[in-house]
Coordinates of C-alpha atoms in Angstrom, one line a residue:
X1 CA -63.2 -14.6 26.5
X2 CA -61.6 -17.3 28.7
X3 CA -59.2 -16.1 31.4
X4 CA -55.9 -18.0 31.3
X5 CA -53.9 -19.0 34.3
X6 CA -50.3 -17.9 34.8
X7 CA -48.9 -21.3 33.7
X8 CA -51.2 -21.3 30.6
X9 CA -49.8 -17.9 29.6
X10 CA -46.3 -19.2 30.2
X11 CA -46.9 -22.2 27.9
X12 CA -48.4 -20.1 25.2
X13 CA -45.5 -17.6 25.5
X14 CA -42.9 -20.4 25.2
X15 CA -44.7 -21.7 22.1
X16 CA -44.7 -18.3 20.5
X17 CA -41.0 -17.8 21.3
X18 CA -40.3 -21.2 19.6
X19 CA -42.1 -20.2 16.5
X20 CA -40.3 -16.8 16.4
X21 CA -36.9 -18.6 16.9
X22 CA -37.7 -20.7 13.8
X23 CA -37.6 -17.5 11.7
X24 CA -33.9 -17.1 12.6
X25 CA -32.9 -20.4 11.1
X26 CA -32.0 -21.0 7.4
X27 CA -35.1 -21.1 5.2
X28 CA -34.5 -24.6 4.0
X29 CA -34.4 -26.0 7.6
X30 CA -37.2 -23.9 9.1
X31 CA -39.9 -26.6 8.6
X32 CA -37.7 -29.1 10.6
X33 CA -37.6 -26.7 13.6
X34 CA -41.3 -25.8 13.3
X35 CA -42.3 -29.5 13.1
X36 CA -40.1 -30.3 16.1
X37 CA -41.6 -27.5 18.2
X38 CA -45.2 -28.5 17.3
X39 CA -44.6 -32.1 17.9
X40 CA -43.1 -31.5 21.4
X41 CA -46.0 -29.4 22.4
X42 CA -48.5 -31.8 20.9
X43 CA -46.9 -34.7 22.6
X44 CA -47.6 -33.2 26.1
X45 CA -51.0 -31.7 25.4
X46 CA -52.8 -34.3 27.6
X47 CA -51.0 -33.1 30.8
X48 CA -53.6 -32.1 33.3
X49 CA -54.2 -28.4 33.9
X50 CA -53.7 -29.0 37.7
X51 CA -50.5 -31.1 37.3
X52 CA -48.3 -28.1 38.2
X53 CA -45.1 -30.0 38.8
X54 CA -45.1 -31.6 35.4
X55 CA -46.1 -28.4 33.6
X56 CA -43.3 -26.5 35.4
X57 CA -40.8 -29.2 34.6
X58 CA -41.8 -29.2 30.9
X59 CA -41.6 -25.4 30.8
X60 CA -38.0 -25.5 32.2
X61 CA -37.1 -28.2 29.7
X62 CA -38.7 -26.3 26.8
X63 CA -36.9 -23.1 27.7
X64 CA -33.6 -25.0 27.9
X65 CA -34.2 -26.6 24.5
X66 CA -35.2 -23.3 23.0
X67 CA -32.0 -21.7 24.4
X68 CA -29.9 -24.5 22.9
X69 CA -31.4 -24.4 19.4
X70 CA -31.5 -20.7 19.3
X71 CA -27.8 -20.6 19.0
X72 CA -26.5 -19.5 15.5
X73 CA -24.4 -22.6 15.2
X74 CA -27.4 -24.9 15.2
X75 CA -28.5 -24.9 11.6
X76 CA -30.8 -28.0 11.4
X77 CA -32.6 -30.4 13.7
X78 CA -33.1 -34.1 13.1
X79 CA -35.4 -36.5 14.9

């Protein structure tokens, strides 16, 4: 089994938190949130493993976005 770095674990943890947060949204809009989360992670998958500054920035940005759309008042997301 491959050993993951701390940042890799943080990225995987954030992704799982996003997918869990989707379950708190209305059933009819869950696919919108799931697709948005997947596309955001997919968009940045080519960031180098040693590009720590960029990874940390994206983690902070992702956590902020997750905090925003985890609020109960946010019922749908549009691109």
